[in-house]
């Protein structure tokens, strides 16, 4: 008797995963590992160039196949692969390749992995820029933090990015959402059907080694990929407002800032005399986090949930952040540190955690409890697999009920198909039938 074939999965990545450089890549790797444990046959493709710190996908048994934008060779590739599931990593990949997947493999389940709602993050960034233009107060950003979902909707709804991102969500059979807050935003304000969304947060194992004790730890730590705009903004807020307030109370305090792809503008902020150390990339982020006494994440905008704060919990390192940093991360559970809204509150909380061992230990314990209640790989991995399998079985019903998605696919794929043909033809110095008036 022939054995049933392993489920074939094609993942189309915005970049090649670099889990040591960004939480988004870390989340993609967690999803891939869940697929590997299921015994699925996985191919990872991306049009991106190689990064500096790529994951070793081949060690997991995952094939790596580079692809190109606007190149019909992808059609042959995906047709021959004949995947059962196609996972688009970020909505731009669905825009570029979704119509080709549907054309060649119409029965493949289409899944979108968001990491965060980019349209939400960009709307919040714009709101911060507007606020900084009208006021030179660099300390109190209370009005920016955790507004009502309706307010978020009103800032997002007229943007091109939101329309593109929401269209991609509708065109897919299922979208993986890392933040419950973003699910509620999509359902309550954008009226996205809840059955098109699946909560899939960061998935980890609980720490098994004892934490380095309070008295053996030193320094504050900030970490994050510098290509991610919220991380760079957080460093600027630390430099200009928060760190001077901490140093007033702890004159010998040291802050170590780690981040992949450190630009010259970041290294220019290094000032050893002020205890402000820009350290570049950390070879082992968990090692440096485990040695720090307090993690600081003063995020003034952003979306999704924060990998650096999950890493802090895994290392037993209490943190101080903002409502943006903590959003969607703890539900009704106590926060493993402090959530603050002004530079002074942030500094005061950071100093208290740094000096007060009991407060520090209570926060550390809260972090372990939070991990066990919301982020266990053994909880979320099997649930994700079961949801994908259920969607495969119900795919015809899902697509019939999602008429808006069907309509959007029809119009998007027709127009994108013509555009791709036009680009390829232009590259060959010929034009497809239909004239030359199309861009």
C-alpha atoms as one frame of an Amber mdcrd trajectory, in Angstrom:
protein
   0.000   0.000   0.000   1.396   3.368  -0.992   2.053   5.861   1.756   0.182
   9.199   1.683   2.475  11.970   0.521   3.760  14.463   3.075   2.041  17.822
   2.982   4.045  20.106   0.711   4.531  23.645   1.981   5.981  26.535   0.031
   7.001  29.539   2.128   7.625  32.765   0.206   9.682  35.000   2.451  10.135
  38.739   2.285  13.697  38.023   3.437  15.719  34.908   4.201  15.183  34.231
   7.925  17.679  35.784  10.326  16.319  34.798  13.755  19.320  36.276  15.544
  18.644  39.644  13.909  14.889  40.135  14.215  11.860  38.818  16.074   9.925
  38.610  12.799  12.444  36.103  11.439  12.374  34.295  14.772   8.617  33.880
  14.445   8.954  32.545  10.901  11.487  29.996  12.177   9.112  28.905  14.935
   6.411  28.302  12.342   8.843  26.396  10.114   9.897  24.235  13.051   6.254
  23.382  13.739   5.939  22.273  10.111   9.151  20.224  10.327   7.945  18.458
  13.476   4.796  17.523  11.583   6.931  15.831   8.932   5.883  18.236   6.195
   7.912  18.747   3.033   9.043  22.388   3.104  10.529  24.681   0.482  11.548
  28.226   1.389  11.853  30.807  -1.374  12.578  34.505  -1.408  13.407  37.205
  -3.942  15.664  38.897  -1.376  19.426  38.841  -1.324  21.278  36.974   1.398
  21.496  38.684   4.768  24.459  38.825   7.115  23.213  36.266   9.656  20.979
  33.728   7.853  19.437  30.695   9.508  20.645  27.278   8.385  17.416  26.032
   6.831  19.061  23.034   5.198  19.947  21.702   8.665  16.196  21.454   9.262
  15.683  19.636   5.983  14.175  22.710   4.294  14.976  23.343   0.636  16.022
  26.868  -0.314  15.066  28.122  -3.780  15.738  31.756  -4.787  13.024  33.355
  -6.924  12.716  36.615  -8.826  10.075  39.302  -8.958   8.208  39.728 -12.234
   9.646  36.572 -13.711   7.447  33.866 -15.206  10.015  31.220 -14.257   8.221
  31.195 -10.909   5.173  29.764 -12.691   7.103  26.684 -13.770   8.709  26.338
 -10.348   5.451  26.451  -8.372   3.590  24.288 -10.895   6.211  21.548 -10.650
   6.390  21.824  -6.859   2.575  21.603  -6.583   2.392  22.720  -2.936  -0.590
  21.926  -0.725  -0.033  25.054   1.378   1.596  28.346   0.396   2.614  30.676
   3.223   3.291  34.287   2.275   5.621  36.014   4.736   4.281  39.591   4.779
   1.591  40.923   2.526   3.941  42.240  -0.180   4.802  38.667  -1.085   1.120
  37.867  -1.553   0.804  40.918  -3.790   3.717  39.817  -5.940   3.205  36.067
  -6.092  -0.373  35.330  -5.000  -1.856  35.536  -8.471   0.814  33.240  -9.883
   0.158  30.697  -7.116  -3.572  30.763  -7.796  -3.007  30.421 -11.524  -0.713
  27.402 -11.202  -2.006  25.760  -7.994  -5.582  26.931  -7.414  -6.265  24.284
  -4.762  -3.311  25.223  -2.547  -4.262  26.744   0.799  -3.094  30.380   0.854
  -1.851  31.560   4.250  -0.526  35.003   5.157   1.962  35.533   7.995   1.853
  39.160   9.153   4.351  39.373  12.090   2.665  42.710  12.746   0.153  44.931
  10.994   2.463  47.148   8.977  -0.299  49.641   8.266  -0.844  50.053  12.015
   2.855  50.514  12.666   3.206  53.088   9.890   0.120  55.020  11.033   1.542
  55.199  14.550   4.893  56.322  13.183   3.209  59.132  11.289   1.327  60.169
  14.423   4.618  60.377  16.324   6.170  62.479  13.557   3.193  64.832  13.633
   3.456  65.139  17.412   7.179  65.934  17.278   6.543  68.665  14.703   4.099
  70.565  16.911   5.804  70.179  20.296   9.366  70.143  21.557   8.335  68.233
  24.700  10.417  65.070  24.482   9.205  63.584  27.741   5.443  63.029  27.781
   3.920  60.971  24.955   0.941  59.776  26.926  -1.558  60.741  24.221   0.162
  58.446  21.694  -0.048  55.308  23.784  -2.854  52.757  23.548  -5.630  54.864
  22.020  -9.036  53.343  21.435  -9.215  50.931  18.529 -11.589  53.313  16.772
  -8.916  56.003  16.866  -6.387  53.585  15.403  -8.841  52.730  12.630  -9.387
  56.375  11.757  -5.644  56.965  11.439  -5.218  53.875   9.246  -8.347  53.718
   7.114  -7.422  56.279   4.460  -3.869  55.045   3.918  -2.828  53.095   0.837
  -0.863  50.710   3.027  -3.938  49.683   5.031  -5.944  49.082   1.867  -3.195
  46.938   0.385  -2.637  44.987   3.596  -6.338  44.368   4.224  -6.830  43.321
   0.612  -4.079  40.709   0.988  -5.726  39.400   4.165  -9.016  38.983   2.336
  -7.351  37.278  -0.635  -5.859  34.601   1.620  -7.696  31.681   3.188  -6.135
  32.289   6.612  -3.957  35.004   8.146  -1.675  34.374  11.116  -1.809  37.234
  13.620   0.794  37.616  16.339  -1.221  40.097  18.451  -4.712  39.656  19.851
  -5.115  43.436  19.883  -4.590  43.513  16.132  -7.164  40.745  15.693  -9.712
  42.844  17.568  -8.799  45.893  15.486  -9.373  43.982  12.247 -12.601  42.354
  13.420 -14.226  45.231  15.290 -13.157  48.177  13.148 -12.347  46.814   9.684
 -15.065  44.132   9.834 -12.736  41.331   8.770 -14.429  37.950   9.422 -12.877
  36.417  12.508 -12.675  32.999  10.860 -10.066  34.375   8.416  -7.665  35.089
  11.310  -5.644  32.861  13.623  -3.771  33.965  16.739  -0.213  32.670  16.491
   2.113  34.451  18.927   5.773  33.760  19.540   6.230  30.114  20.515   8.948
  29.155  23.011  10.069  26.497  25.471  10.335  27.430  29.130  13.871  28.040
  30.406  15.397  25.007  32.086  18.620  26.504  33.496  18.676  28.651  36.648
  18.874  32.388  36.038  21.950  34.381  36.898  21.142  35.978  40.277  20.494
  39.660  40.901  23.856  40.414  42.487  25.805  38.874  39.590  24.090  40.981
  36.955  25.003  44.475  35.847  23.957  47.171  33.387  20.869  48.129  31.453
  20.343  46.604  28.034  18.511  47.645  24.879  18.393  45.370  21.845  16.764
  45.409  18.427  17.426  45.376  14.689  18.296  48.929  13.629  16.548  48.465
  10.295  13.288  48.367  12.236  12.254  52.011  12.638  10.671  51.648  16.122
  13.971  50.349  17.505  15.970  53.273  16.154  13.408  55.720  17.533  13.621
  54.015  20.933  17.392  54.543  20.976  16.908  58.221  20.173  14.410  58.634
  23.021  16.807  56.871  25.363  19.668  59.132  24.340  17.839  62.446  24.445
  15.479  62.050  27.385  15.453  58.808  29.377  19.095  57.948  29.909  20.046
  61.363  31.355  17.239  60.927  33.909  18.516  57.468  34.864  22.066  58.760
  35.226  20.870  61.508  37.566  19.833  58.770  39.992  22.529  56.217  39.110
  25.597  58.264  38.075  27.714  55.198  37.271  25.005  53.267  35.398  25.919
  51.717  32.045  23.606  51.092  29.083  24.568  48.546  26.416  22.720  48.830
  23.101  22.852  45.881  20.720  21.360  45.642  17.255  21.879  44.047  13.876
  22.736  46.271  10.915  23.993  49.132  13.091  24.185  52.293  10.943  26.764
  55.075  11.371  24.086  57.353  12.850  23.722  54.869  15.714  27.431  54.355
  16.379  27.764  58.146  16.436  25.653  58.146  19.617  28.214  56.041  21.500
  29.551  57.929  24.529  31.444  55.924  27.127  31.687  58.921  29.457  27.895
  58.999  29.634  27.674  55.226  30.055  25.930  55.034  26.672  27.489  52.139
  24.751  26.446  51.227  21.203  27.673  47.638  20.942  26.631  46.608  17.407
  25.350  43.055  16.827  25.174  40.459  19.599  26.402  37.027  18.540  24.186
  35.500  21.239  21.314  37.788  22.218  20.142  35.521  25.036  23.616  35.488
  26.567  23.908  39.258  26.787  20.284  39.509  27.959  20.941  36.965  30.713
  23.859  39.008  32.030  21.947  42.302  32.124  19.970  43.377  35.157  17.217
  45.351  33.381  16.029  45.413  29.769  14.755  48.778  28.518  12.402  49.064
  25.533  11.058  52.641  25.279   8.990  52.137  22.136   7.013  55.194  21.069
   5.380  53.406  18.140   5.192  49.910  16.690   2.847  46.974  16.296   2.740
  43.236  16.861   4.411  41.821  19.960   8.019  42.293  20.953  10.522  39.478
  20.617  13.050  41.323  22.757  10.607  41.275  25.683   9.908  37.561  25.289
  13.679  37.035  25.224  13.961  39.068  28.420  11.431  36.792  30.125  13.298
  33.710  28.882  16.453  35.110  30.504  14.796  36.148  33.760  15.502  39.803
  32.998  12.803  42.287  34.088  11.986  45.032  31.616  10.649  48.558  31.412
   8.608  49.483  28.365   5.627  51.543  27.168   2.011  50.582  26.375   3.130
  50.110  22.769   5.816  47.656  23.890   3.474  45.666  26.128   0.482  45.739
  23.772  -0.990  42.343  23.040   1.605  40.578  25.185   0.200  39.914  28.632
  -3.592  39.796  28.543  -4.739  39.818  32.170  -1.388  38.634  33.524   0.924
  40.872  35.609   3.677  42.553  33.600   7.249  41.347  34.340   8.579  44.822
  35.061   6.932  48.176  34.421   4.773  49.816  31.746   5.320  53.569  31.635
   4.089  56.561  29.635   6.640  59.348  30.216  10.417  59.612  30.243  10.407
  60.328  33.994   8.176  57.356  34.776  10.383  55.184  32.617  13.573  56.301
  34.347  12.100  55.950  37.841  10.834  52.434  37.142  14.129  51.382  35.591
  16.073  52.644  38.595  13.739  50.916  41.051  14.092  47.579  39.277  17.841
  48.021  39.107  18.209  48.768  42.829  15.416  46.809  44.538  16.050  43.063
  44.538  12.553  42.126  45.762  10.850  44.143  43.029  13.275  42.613  40.540
  12.587  39.034  41.694   8.815  39.573  41.610   9.093  40.825  38.026  11.278
  37.866  37.065   8.727  35.409  38.444   5.938  37.204  36.584   7.879  36.749
  33.352   8.153  32.978  33.752   4.459  32.757  34.598   3.538  34.846  31.566
   5.576  32.610  29.277   3.913  29.490  30.653   0.417  30.895  30.190   0.681
  32.481  26.740   3.777  31.503  24.764   4.452  27.787  25.033   5.474  26.091
  21.804   3.718  22.923  22.958   0.432  24.845  23.147   0.507  26.895  19.964
   2.353  24.595  17.549  -0.233  21.778  17.520  -3.097  24.290  17.412  -1.578
  25.949  14.341  -1.166  22.617  12.557  -4.747  21.602  13.411  -6.092  24.926
  12.121  -4.251  24.611   8.813  -5.463  21.053   8.347  -9.039  22.094   9.135
  -8.800  24.913   6.594  -7.568  22.480   3.969 -10.608  20.292   4.563 -12.982
  23.269   4.442 -11.264  25.262   1.723 -14.221  25.366  -0.663 -16.557  26.608
   2.066 -14.039  29.186   3.270 -13.624  30.589  -0.228 -17.326  30.580  -1.001
 -18.141  32.419   2.221 -15.298  34.903   1.663 -16.885  36.578  -1.342 -15.004
  39.821  -0.739 -11.734  37.921  -0.997 -12.862  36.190  -4.167 -13.776  39.516
  -5.711 -10.458  41.084  -4.727  -8.512  38.128  -6.092 -10.367  38.379  -9.384
  -9.536  42.044  -9.945  -6.057  42.022  -8.408  -4.871  38.930 -10.205  -6.162
  40.056 -13.595  -4.503  43.466 -13.336  -1.302  42.097 -11.812  -1.061  39.421
 -14.470  -1.217  42.025 -17.217   1.279  44.248 -15.434   3.734  41.366 -15.041
   3.364  40.460 -18.705   3.971  44.082 -19.648   7.131  44.291 -17.522   8.539
  41.073 -18.911   7.699  42.115 -22.445   9.294  45.525 -21.914  12.433  43.798
 -20.717  12.418  41.890 -23.998  11.691  45.148 -25.864   8.272  43.890 -26.977
   4.834  44.736 -25.650   1.857  42.445 -25.049  -1.308  42.812 -27.024  -3.360
  45.660 -25.615  -1.362  48.771 -26.479   1.307  50.867 -24.828  -0.775  53.105
 -22.598  -0.321  51.006 -19.473   2.378  51.942 -16.977
